[in-house]
Short mmCIF file of C-alpha atoms in Angstrom, two decimals:
data_model
loop_
_atom_site.label_atom_id
_atom_site.label_comp_id
_atom_site.label_asym_id
_atom_site.label_seq_id
_atom_site.Cartn_x
_atom_site.Cartn_y
_atom_site.Cartn_z
CA UNK A 28 1.02 -37.63 -11.09
CA UNK A 29 -2.16 -36.60 -12.93
CA UNK A 30 -3.39 -40.18 -12.57
CA UNK A 31 -2.61 -40.14 -8.83
CA UNK A 32 -4.55 -36.88 -8.36
CA UNK A 33 -7.52 -38.24 -10.36
CA UNK A 34 -7.46 -41.50 -8.38
CA UNK A 35 -7.40 -39.61 -5.05
CA UNK A 36 -10.41 -37.54 -6.05
CA UNK A 37 -12.45 -40.39 -7.57
CA UNK A 38 -11.72 -42.98 -4.87
CA UNK A 39 -13.08 -40.94 -1.96
CA UNK A 40 -15.43 -43.06 0.13
CA UNK A 41 -18.06 -42.04 2.66
CA UNK A 42 -15.38 -41.58 5.36
CA UNK A 43 -13.52 -39.13 3.14
CA UNK A 44 -16.57 -37.05 2.21
CA UNK A 45 -18.53 -34.56 4.29
CA UNK A 46 -22.33 -34.65 3.97
CA UNK A 47 -23.62 -31.16 3.17
CA UNK A 48 -26.87 -29.37 2.27
CA UNK A 49 -28.15 -27.82 -0.97
CA UNK A 50 -27.91 -24.16 0.17
CA UNK A 51 -24.33 -24.72 1.31
CA UNK A 52 -23.35 -26.29 -2.02
CA UNK A 53 -24.69 -23.25 -3.89
CA UNK A 54 -22.79 -20.93 -1.54
CA UNK A 55 -19.60 -23.00 -1.84
CA UNK A 56 -19.76 -23.19 -5.66
CA UNK A 57 -20.29 -19.44 -5.93
CA UNK A 58 -17.19 -18.79 -3.79
CA UNK A 59 -15.12 -21.35 -5.72
CA UNK A 60 -15.99 -19.69 -9.06
CA UNK A 61 -15.01 -16.25 -7.73
CA UNK A 62 -11.83 -17.53 -6.05
CA UNK A 63 -10.77 -19.39 -9.21
CA UNK A 64 -11.25 -16.23 -11.30
CA UNK A 65 -9.23 -14.20 -8.79
CA UNK A 66 -6.42 -16.75 -8.81
CA UNK A 67 -6.52 -16.92 -12.63
CA UNK A 68 -5.92 -13.16 -12.65
CA UNK A 69 -2.91 -13.72 -10.37
CA UNK A 70 -1.44 -16.84 -12.03
CA UNK A 71 -1.65 -15.44 -15.57
CA UNK A 72 0.84 -12.71 -14.65
CA UNK A 73 3.47 -14.91 -12.98
CA UNK A 74 5.26 -16.50 -15.96
CA UNK A 75 5.87 -13.22 -17.83
CA UNK A 76 6.58 -10.57 -15.16
CA UNK A 77 10.37 -10.98 -15.15
CA UNK A 78 10.50 -11.55 -18.92
CA UNK A 79 8.46 -8.39 -19.63
CA UNK A 80 10.75 -6.24 -17.47
CA UNK A 81 13.82 -7.65 -19.22
CA UNK A 82 12.21 -6.97 -22.63
CA UNK A 83 11.88 -3.33 -21.59
CA UNK A 84 15.67 -3.28 -21.14
CA UNK A 85 15.99 -3.36 -17.33
CA UNK A 86 18.87 -5.27 -15.74
CA UNK A 87 18.73 -7.79 -12.89
CA UNK A 88 19.28 -5.15 -10.19
CA UNK A 89 16.50 -2.88 -11.47
CA UNK A 90 14.10 -5.83 -11.78
CA UNK A 91 15.04 -6.93 -8.25
CA UNK A 92 14.12 -3.46 -6.92
CA UNK A 93 10.72 -3.72 -8.63
CA UNK A 94 10.05 -7.03 -6.87
CA UNK A 95 11.21 -5.64 -3.53
CA UNK A 96 8.81 -2.69 -4.03
CA UNK A 97 5.93 -5.17 -4.43
CA UNK A 98 6.67 -7.02 -1.19
CA UNK A 99 7.44 -3.77 0.65
CA UNK A 100 4.15 -2.28 -0.52
CA UNK A 101 2.31 -5.40 0.65
CA UNK A 102 3.89 -4.97 4.08
CA UNK A 103 3.28 -1.21 4.48
CA UNK A 104 0.22 -0.15 2.48
CA UNK A 105 -1.33 -3.61 2.16
CA UNK A 106 -1.51 -4.03 5.94
CA UNK A 107 -3.44 -0.74 6.26
CA UNK A 108 -5.78 -1.38 3.32
CA UNK A 109 -6.33 -5.02 4.35
CA UNK A 110 -7.14 -3.97 7.91
CA UNK A 111 -9.82 -1.58 6.65
CA UNK A 112 -11.74 -4.68 5.46
CA UNK A 113 -12.81 -5.42 9.04
CA UNK A 114 -14.27 -1.94 9.46
CA UNK A 115 -15.42 -0.95 5.95
CA UNK A 116 -16.60 -4.38 4.80
CA UNK A 117 -14.98 -7.52 3.37
CA UNK A 118 -17.01 -7.45 0.13
CA UNK A 119 -15.84 -3.89 -0.47
CA UNK A 120 -12.24 -5.00 0.16
CA UNK A 121 -12.59 -7.81 -2.41
CA UNK A 122 -13.84 -5.31 -5.00
CA UNK A 123 -10.91 -3.03 -4.11
CA UNK A 124 -8.60 -5.98 -4.81
CA UNK A 125 -10.07 -6.40 -8.30
CA UNK A 126 -9.78 -2.69 -9.15
CA UNK A 127 -6.25 -2.37 -7.75
CA UNK A 128 -4.97 -5.44 -9.58
CA UNK A 129 -6.61 -4.40 -12.86
CA UNK A 130 -4.85 -1.02 -12.62
CA UNK A 131 -1.60 -2.85 -11.89
CA UNK A 132 -2.09 -4.91 -15.08
CA UNK A 133 -2.63 -1.76 -17.14
CA UNK A 134 0.71 -0.28 -15.99
CA UNK A 135 2.53 -3.16 -17.75
CA UNK A 136 1.85 -1.45 -21.10
CA UNK A 137 4.32 1.31 -20.20
CA UNK A 138 8.10 0.83 -20.49
CA UNK A 139 8.63 3.71 -18.01
CA UNK A 140 10.34 2.51 -14.81
CA UNK A 141 8.28 4.82 -12.55
CA UNK A 142 5.00 3.57 -14.03
CA UNK A 143 6.11 -0.05 -13.57
CA UNK A 144 7.13 0.76 -9.99
CA UNK A 145 3.62 2.13 -9.38
CA UNK A 146 2.23 -1.11 -10.81
CA UNK A 147 4.32 -3.16 -8.39
CA UNK A 148 3.09 -1.04 -5.45
CA UNK A 149 -0.53 -1.56 -6.54
CA UNK A 150 0.17 -5.27 -6.98
CA UNK A 151 1.57 -5.49 -3.44
CA UNK A 152 -1.58 -3.91 -2.00
CA UNK A 153 -3.73 -6.30 -4.06
CA UNK A 154 -1.77 -9.34 -2.83
CA UNK A 155 -2.49 -8.42 0.82
CA UNK A 156 -6.20 -8.19 0.02
CA UNK A 157 -6.18 -11.47 -1.91
CA UNK A 158 -4.77 -13.40 1.06
CA UNK A 159 -6.96 -11.81 3.74
CA UNK A 160 -10.21 -10.23 2.49
CA UNK A 161 -11.60 -13.24 0.59
CA UNK A 162 -10.94 -15.73 3.38
CA UNK A 163 -12.33 -13.29 5.99
CA UNK A 164 -15.51 -12.80 3.92
CA UNK A 165 -15.93 -16.56 3.48
CA UNK A 166 -15.52 -17.45 7.18
CA UNK A 167 -17.88 -14.68 8.37
CA UNK A 168 -20.52 -15.46 5.73
CA UNK A 169 -20.29 -19.21 6.41
CA UNK A 170 -21.12 -18.76 10.10
CA UNK A 171 -23.63 -15.97 9.44
CA UNK A 172 -25.66 -18.39 7.30
CA UNK A 173 -25.57 -21.02 10.06
CA UNK A 174 -23.60 -23.69 8.18
CA UNK A 175 -21.77 -26.49 10.01
CA UNK A 176 -18.19 -25.42 10.95
CA UNK A 177 -16.90 -28.78 9.63
CA UNK A 178 -18.08 -27.85 6.12
CA UNK A 179 -15.67 -24.91 6.03
CA UNK A 180 -12.72 -27.28 5.56
CA UNK A 181 -14.42 -28.64 2.41
CA UNK A 182 -14.53 -25.15 0.86
CA UNK A 183 -10.90 -24.50 1.81
CA UNK A 184 -9.56 -27.73 0.31
CA UNK A 185 -11.58 -27.32 -2.91
CA UNK A 186 -10.46 -23.68 -3.25
CA UNK A 187 -6.79 -24.71 -3.03
CA UNK A 188 -7.31 -27.72 -5.33
CA UNK A 189 -8.88 -25.50 -8.00
CA UNK A 190 -7.39 -22.03 -7.47
CA UNK A 191 -3.83 -23.00 -6.54
CA UNK A 192 -3.66 -26.15 -8.66
CA UNK A 193 -5.84 -26.65 -11.72
CA UNK A 194 -6.28 -22.93 -12.47
CA UNK A 195 -2.52 -22.35 -12.12
CA UNK A 196 -1.78 -25.01 -14.76
CA UNK A 197 -4.45 -23.77 -17.17
CA UNK A 198 -3.39 -20.14 -16.63
CA UNK A 199 0.23 -21.00 -17.43
CA UNK A 200 -0.79 -22.77 -20.65
CA UNK A 201 -3.17 -19.95 -21.63
CA UNK A 202 -0.50 -17.28 -20.99
CA UNK A 203 1.97 -19.22 -23.14
CA UNK A 204 -0.63 -19.54 -25.92
CA UNK A 205 -1.40 -15.81 -25.90
CA UNK A 206 2.19 -14.57 -25.68
CA UNK A 207 4.07 -17.09 -27.84
CA UNK A 208 1.76 -19.31 -29.92
CA UNK A 209 -0.59 -16.52 -31.02
CA UNK A 210 2.20 -13.93 -30.96
CA UNK A 211 0.38 -11.24 -28.93
CA UNK A 212 3.52 -10.57 -26.88
CA UNK A 213 4.37 -10.63 -23.16
CA UNK A 214 1.81 -7.94 -22.23
CA UNK A 215 -1.18 -10.02 -23.42
CA UNK A 216 -1.35 -12.30 -20.32
CA UNK A 217 -1.77 -9.17 -18.17
CA UNK A 218 -4.67 -7.98 -20.33
CA UNK A 219 -6.27 -11.45 -20.01
CA UNK A 220 -5.76 -11.29 -16.24
CA UNK A 221 -7.60 -7.95 -16.11
CA UNK A 222 -10.54 -9.52 -18.00
CA UNK A 223 -10.80 -12.44 -15.53
CA UNK A 224 -10.62 -10.04 -12.59
CA UNK A 225 -13.39 -7.90 -14.10
CA UNK A 226 -15.65 -10.96 -14.54
CA UNK A 227 -15.01 -11.98 -10.93
CA UNK A 228 -15.76 -8.46 -9.72
CA UNK A 229 -19.10 -8.51 -11.57
CA UNK A 230 -20.06 -11.78 -9.79
CA UNK A 231 -19.07 -10.32 -6.39
CA UNK A 232 -21.13 -7.17 -7.00
CA UNK A 233 -24.22 -9.11 -8.06
CA UNK A 234 -24.22 -12.11 -5.67
CA UNK A 235 -22.25 -11.36 -2.49
CA UNK A 236 -23.62 -9.70 0.64
CA UNK A 237 -21.51 -7.46 2.88
CA UNK A 238 -20.08 -8.55 6.23
CA UNK A 239 -17.85 -6.80 8.76
CA UNK A 240 -15.44 -7.52 11.57
CA UNK A 241 -16.10 -4.60 13.92
CA UNK A 242 -18.05 -1.83 12.12
CA UNK A 243 -18.34 0.43 15.19
CA UNK A 244 -17.67 4.09 14.40
CA UNK A 245 -15.79 4.61 17.68
CA UNK A 246 -12.79 2.58 16.51
CA UNK A 247 -10.23 4.25 14.27
CA UNK A 248 -7.46 2.41 12.39
CA UNK A 249 -4.89 2.88 15.17
CA UNK A 250 -7.30 1.44 17.76
CA UNK A 251 -7.91 -1.49 15.39
CA UNK A 252 -4.15 -2.12 15.12
CA UNK A 253 -3.78 -1.95 18.91
CA UNK A 254 -6.66 -4.41 19.35
CA UNK A 255 -5.12 -6.85 16.87
CA UNK A 256 -1.66 -6.55 18.47
CA UNK A 257 -3.24 -7.07 21.89
CA UNK A 258 -5.05 -10.21 20.68
CA UNK A 259 -1.78 -11.65 19.34
CA UNK A 260 0.14 -10.77 22.52
CA UNK A 261 -2.52 -12.05 24.94
CA UNK A 262 -3.41 -15.31 23.16
CA UNK A 263 -0.48 -17.71 22.70
CA UNK A 264 -2.43 -19.72 20.13
CA UNK A 265 -2.73 -16.72 17.77
CA UNK A 266 0.95 -15.79 18.23
CA UNK A 267 2.05 -19.37 17.51
CA UNK A 268 -0.19 -19.55 14.44
CA UNK A 269 1.32 -16.30 13.09
CA UNK A 270 4.88 -17.56 13.65
CA UNK A 271 4.11 -20.91 11.97
CA UNK A 272 2.56 -19.17 8.95
CA UNK A 273 5.50 -16.75 8.56
CA UNK A 274 8.11 -19.53 8.82
CA UNK A 275 6.39 -21.76 6.25
CA UNK A 276 5.40 -19.05 3.76
CA UNK A 277 8.84 -17.40 4.04
CA UNK A 278 10.43 -20.73 3.09
CA UNK A 279 7.87 -21.23 0.31
CA UNK A 280 8.50 -17.83 -1.33
CA UNK A 281 12.27 -18.34 -1.03
CA UNK A 282 11.82 -21.70 -2.79
CA UNK A 283 10.01 -19.89 -5.64
CA UNK A 284 13.16 -17.83 -6.31
CA UNK A 285 15.61 -20.72 -5.85
CA UNK A 286 14.21 -23.75 -7.66
CA UNK A 287 15.34 -22.64 -11.14
CA UNK A 288 19.03 -22.04 -10.26
CA UNK A 289 18.98 -25.22 -8.12
CA UNK A 290 17.88 -27.40 -11.06
CA UNK A 291 20.08 -25.64 -13.65
CA UNK A 292 23.24 -24.48 -11.81
CA UNK A 293 25.28 -24.52 -15.04
CA UNK A 294 22.58 -23.21 -17.37
CA UNK A 295 21.17 -26.67 -18.08
CA UNK A 296 18.26 -26.72 -20.49
CA UNK A 297 15.28 -27.56 -18.26
CA UNK A 298 11.57 -27.46 -19.26
CA UNK A 299 10.41 -24.65 -16.94
CA UNK A 300 6.74 -24.80 -17.95
CA UNK A 301 6.57 -28.60 -17.61
CA UNK A 302 8.26 -28.48 -14.19
CA UNK A 303 5.91 -25.71 -13.04
CA UNK A 304 2.89 -27.79 -14.13
CA UNK A 305 4.34 -30.79 -12.24
CA UNK A 306 4.68 -28.66 -9.09
CA UNK A 307 1.05 -27.58 -9.38
CA UNK A 308 -0.08 -31.20 -9.80
CA UNK A 309 1.86 -32.07 -6.64
CA UNK A 310 0.08 -29.21 -4.86
CA UNK A 311 -3.29 -30.52 -6.09
CA UNK A 312 -2.36 -33.96 -4.74
CA UNK A 313 -1.60 -32.34 -1.37
CA UNK A 314 -4.91 -30.45 -1.23
CA UNK A 315 -6.78 -33.64 -2.14
CA UNK A 316 -5.02 -35.43 0.74
CA UNK A 317 -5.87 -32.49 3.04
CA UNK A 318 -9.58 -32.81 2.25
CA UNK A 319 -9.43 -36.50 3.26
CA UNK A 320 -7.56 -35.69 6.48
CA UNK A 321 -9.90 -32.85 7.49
CA UNK A 322 -12.98 -34.98 6.77
CA UNK A 323 -12.04 -37.26 9.69
CA UNK A 324 -13.36 -35.70 12.93
CA UNK A 325 -10.99 -37.76 15.11
CA UNK A 326 -7.87 -36.43 13.34
CA UNK A 327 -6.80 -32.94 14.41
CA UNK A 328 -5.19 -30.48 12.01
CA UNK A 329 -2.70 -29.51 14.74
CA UNK A 330 -1.54 -33.13 14.91
CA UNK A 331 -0.86 -34.05 11.27
CA UNK A 332 0.65 -30.64 10.39
CA UNK A 333 3.64 -31.45 12.63
CA UNK A 334 4.49 -34.32 10.27
CA UNK A 335 3.85 -32.16 7.18
CA UNK A 336 6.37 -29.54 8.38
CA UNK A 337 8.99 -32.21 9.13
CA UNK A 338 8.54 -33.79 5.67
CA UNK A 339 8.81 -30.36 3.99
CA UNK A 340 11.99 -29.62 6.01
CA UNK A 341 13.53 -32.89 4.81
CA UNK A 342 12.48 -32.17 1.19
CA UNK A 343 14.20 -28.76 1.11
CA UNK A 344 17.32 -30.26 2.71
CA UNK A 345 17.92 -32.38 -0.42
CA UNK A 346 19.85 -29.66 -2.35
CA UNK A 347 22.25 -29.58 0.63
CA UNK A 348 22.63 -33.36 1.04
CA UNK A 349 23.06 -34.07 -2.70
CA UNK A 350 26.26 -31.97 -2.73
CA UNK A 351 27.82 -34.50 -0.31
CA UNK A 352 26.73 -37.70 -2.08
CA UNK A 353 26.77 -36.70 -5.76
CA UNK A 354 29.59 -35.08 -7.69
CA UNK A 355 28.37 -31.65 -8.90
CA UNK A 356 28.48 -31.23 -12.67
CA UNK A 357 30.73 -28.47 -14.04
CA UNK A 358 29.71 -28.93 -17.68
CA UNK A 359 27.82 -25.99 -19.15
CA UNK A 360 24.44 -26.63 -20.75
CA UNK A 361 23.08 -30.11 -21.35
CA UNK A 362 20.03 -31.63 -19.66
CA UNK A 363 19.12 -31.92 -15.99
CA UNK A 364 21.73 -33.79 -13.90
CA UNK A 365 21.07 -36.89 -11.69
CA UNK A 366 21.38 -34.61 -8.65
CA UNK A 367 18.86 -32.25 -10.26
CA UNK A 368 16.42 -35.14 -10.77
CA UNK A 369 16.69 -36.10 -7.09
CA UNK A 370 16.13 -32.47 -6.08
CA UNK A 371 13.12 -32.28 -8.41
CA UNK A 372 11.58 -35.24 -6.59
CA UNK A 373 12.16 -33.44 -3.27
CA UNK A 374 10.65 -30.23 -4.65
CA UNK A 375 7.51 -32.14 -5.74
CA UNK A 376 7.21 -33.54 -2.20
CA UNK A 377 7.54 -30.00 -0.84
CA UNK A 378 4.81 -28.76 -3.21
CA UNK A 379 2.53 -31.57 -2.00
CA UNK A 380 3.16 -30.29 1.54
CA UNK A 381 2.22 -26.79 0.32
CA UNK A 382 -1.06 -28.23 -0.99
CA UNK A 383 -1.78 -29.69 2.47
CA UNK A 384 -0.63 -26.51 4.25
CA UNK A 385 -3.02 -23.99 2.66
CA UNK A 386 -6.44 -25.52 3.57
CA UNK A 387 -5.07 -26.64 6.95
CA UNK A 388 -3.76 -23.20 7.96
CA UNK A 389 -7.06 -21.70 6.79
CA UNK A 390 -8.93 -24.14 9.04
CA UNK A 391 -6.75 -23.21 12.03
CA UNK A 392 -7.16 -19.48 11.35
CA UNK A 393 -10.95 -19.90 11.29
CA UNK A 394 -10.73 -21.55 14.73
CA UNK A 395 -8.30 -19.24 16.54
CA UNK A 396 -8.49 -15.72 15.04
CA UNK A 397 -11.30 -13.54 16.50
CA UNK A 398 -13.90 -12.45 13.94
CA UNK A 399 -13.88 -8.73 14.83
CA UNK A 400 -10.25 -8.28 13.72
CA UNK A 401 -9.70 -11.24 11.38
CA UNK A 402 -8.36 -9.31 8.34
CA UNK A 403 -6.16 -7.06 10.51
CA UNK A 404 -4.50 -10.00 12.29
CA UNK A 405 -4.05 -11.92 9.03
CA UNK A 406 -2.21 -8.94 7.54
CA UNK A 407 -0.10 -8.65 10.70
CA UNK A 408 0.95 -12.26 10.07
CA UNK A 409 2.23 -11.25 6.60
CA UNK A 410 4.50 -8.45 7.88
CA UNK A 411 7.45 -10.65 9.00
CA UNK A 412 6.95 -12.72 5.84
CA UNK A 413 7.32 -9.66 3.59
CA UNK A 414 10.38 -8.41 5.53
CA UNK A 415 11.98 -11.85 5.18
CA UNK A 416 11.32 -12.06 1.42
CA UNK A 417 12.68 -8.52 0.86
CA UNK A 418 15.89 -9.45 2.72
CA UNK A 419 16.25 -12.67 0.68
CA UNK A 420 15.67 -10.82 -2.62
CA UNK A 421 18.19 -8.14 -1.69
CA UNK A 422 20.87 -10.72 -0.75
CA UNK A 423 19.97 -13.50 -3.18
CA UNK A 424 23.49 -13.46 -4.71
CA UNK A 425 25.33 -13.01 -1.39
CA UNK A 426 24.95 -16.61 -0.13
CA UNK A 427 25.42 -20.02 -1.80
CA UNK A 428 22.17 -21.68 -2.78
CA UNK A 429 22.81 -24.57 -0.37
CA UNK A 430 22.95 -22.10 2.56
CA UNK A 431 19.58 -20.65 1.52
CA UNK A 432 17.94 -24.08 1.31
CA UNK A 433 19.50 -25.10 4.63
CA UNK A 434 18.05 -21.97 6.24
CA UNK A 435 14.58 -22.80 4.83
CA UNK A 436 14.86 -26.35 6.17
CA UNK A 437 15.67 -25.01 9.66
CA UNK A 438 12.68 -22.65 9.48
CA UNK A 439 10.37 -25.53 8.57
CA UNK A 440 11.72 -27.64 11.44
CA UNK A 441 11.03 -24.70 13.78
CA UNK A 442 7.47 -24.54 12.37
CA UNK A 443 6.99 -28.21 13.33
CA UNK A 444 8.18 -27.52 16.89
CA UNK A 445 5.82 -24.52 17.19
CA UNK A 446 2.96 -26.61 15.74
CA UNK A 447 3.56 -29.15 18.50
CA UNK A 448 3.38 -26.34 21.05
CA UNK A 449 0.15 -25.04 19.49
CA UNK A 450 -1.47 -28.48 19.82
CA UNK A 451 -0.48 -28.70 23.50
CA UNK A 452 -1.77 -25.18 24.26
CA UNK A 453 -5.05 -25.76 22.36
CA UNK A 454 -5.71 -29.04 24.22
CA UNK A 455 -4.93 -27.47 27.60
CA UNK A 456 -7.38 -24.63 26.86
CA UNK A 457 -10.12 -27.12 25.95
CA UNK A 458 -9.58 -29.19 29.10
#
């Protein structure tokens, strides 16, 4: 898969590349460095969060409540803080993300449940800012500097290729080296994450300029929320985009919780780190394909994303279909089963679809969401997602794993239908 990703990147011809200017390349590279540092701060924490909580002596139920607090905080407080970015400034919101996440990392040094709960709440707020403030700043700054709108897709695809692919793999290896190889313990990746976030914050402070959505003093937060809700209700394209994003990301986050028990239903010995790295390579392959697709002016994002959602729906249906065609293993332990190998192939296909999804949804958001309330609307989109993930986490043991995957597959099929509707509405508006 590494060879495939390298071949995709190196074999790009003139049709697959977008001609850009020197000032844009400097701007793009600056953003990519910052975004990669921000994502490094996020990815370094992932592999050891659950393990650290268990080392402190908390059971599965208590750890589950900590995770629910994070998503609940993202939905409640994160929506408010993220929406302030439009009024108070996107650069300021990005700095707030760094500070909030650094404080969240520091709480991991305490074994006290209340302190860890505070850390999860801070982490939830930071997550909302990560997925709204940085993109909002980039889109506004891109157009403010007069760059070609087509070039924006290049920044999006490179950001996902690096931040959600290569950096994720390197962060996982670095976290493992710190915690296990060097013996610094499970808290050390969080300290490293704080360092990366601090470096990124220093670059933001020294090189970024401020931009706003609607800085007018006459608008308070409630008026801002009403304006965003009105924009979603009055423009079908925005409402469809929000529904598509929630359906796909809800399925994606559910997959994050389910892939381990799906591949090792009877406590099979599977290489978690190697599988995670393989998923990230598949995501990189997807983002590389997305950059080729978006470089072609005749091919619309709204068109090819219908196929991507259908393929992802079929990929997550594999855990359901394999139970009918392959005899499930009842033997405890051992290595991954033939059914598990087939599911792993499907999961890699799904991760490739995730790699295509991120830059493509970013491109569509830049086209359809109004600039004056971009961060507010983007955080509104995350509210149903956070509710859905909290419900799944709370009931993760209540349903068979095949039911959960079947539900995700249905959601992804619905996303494809809504994507078709979005394309029809967008074309009718243009005509």
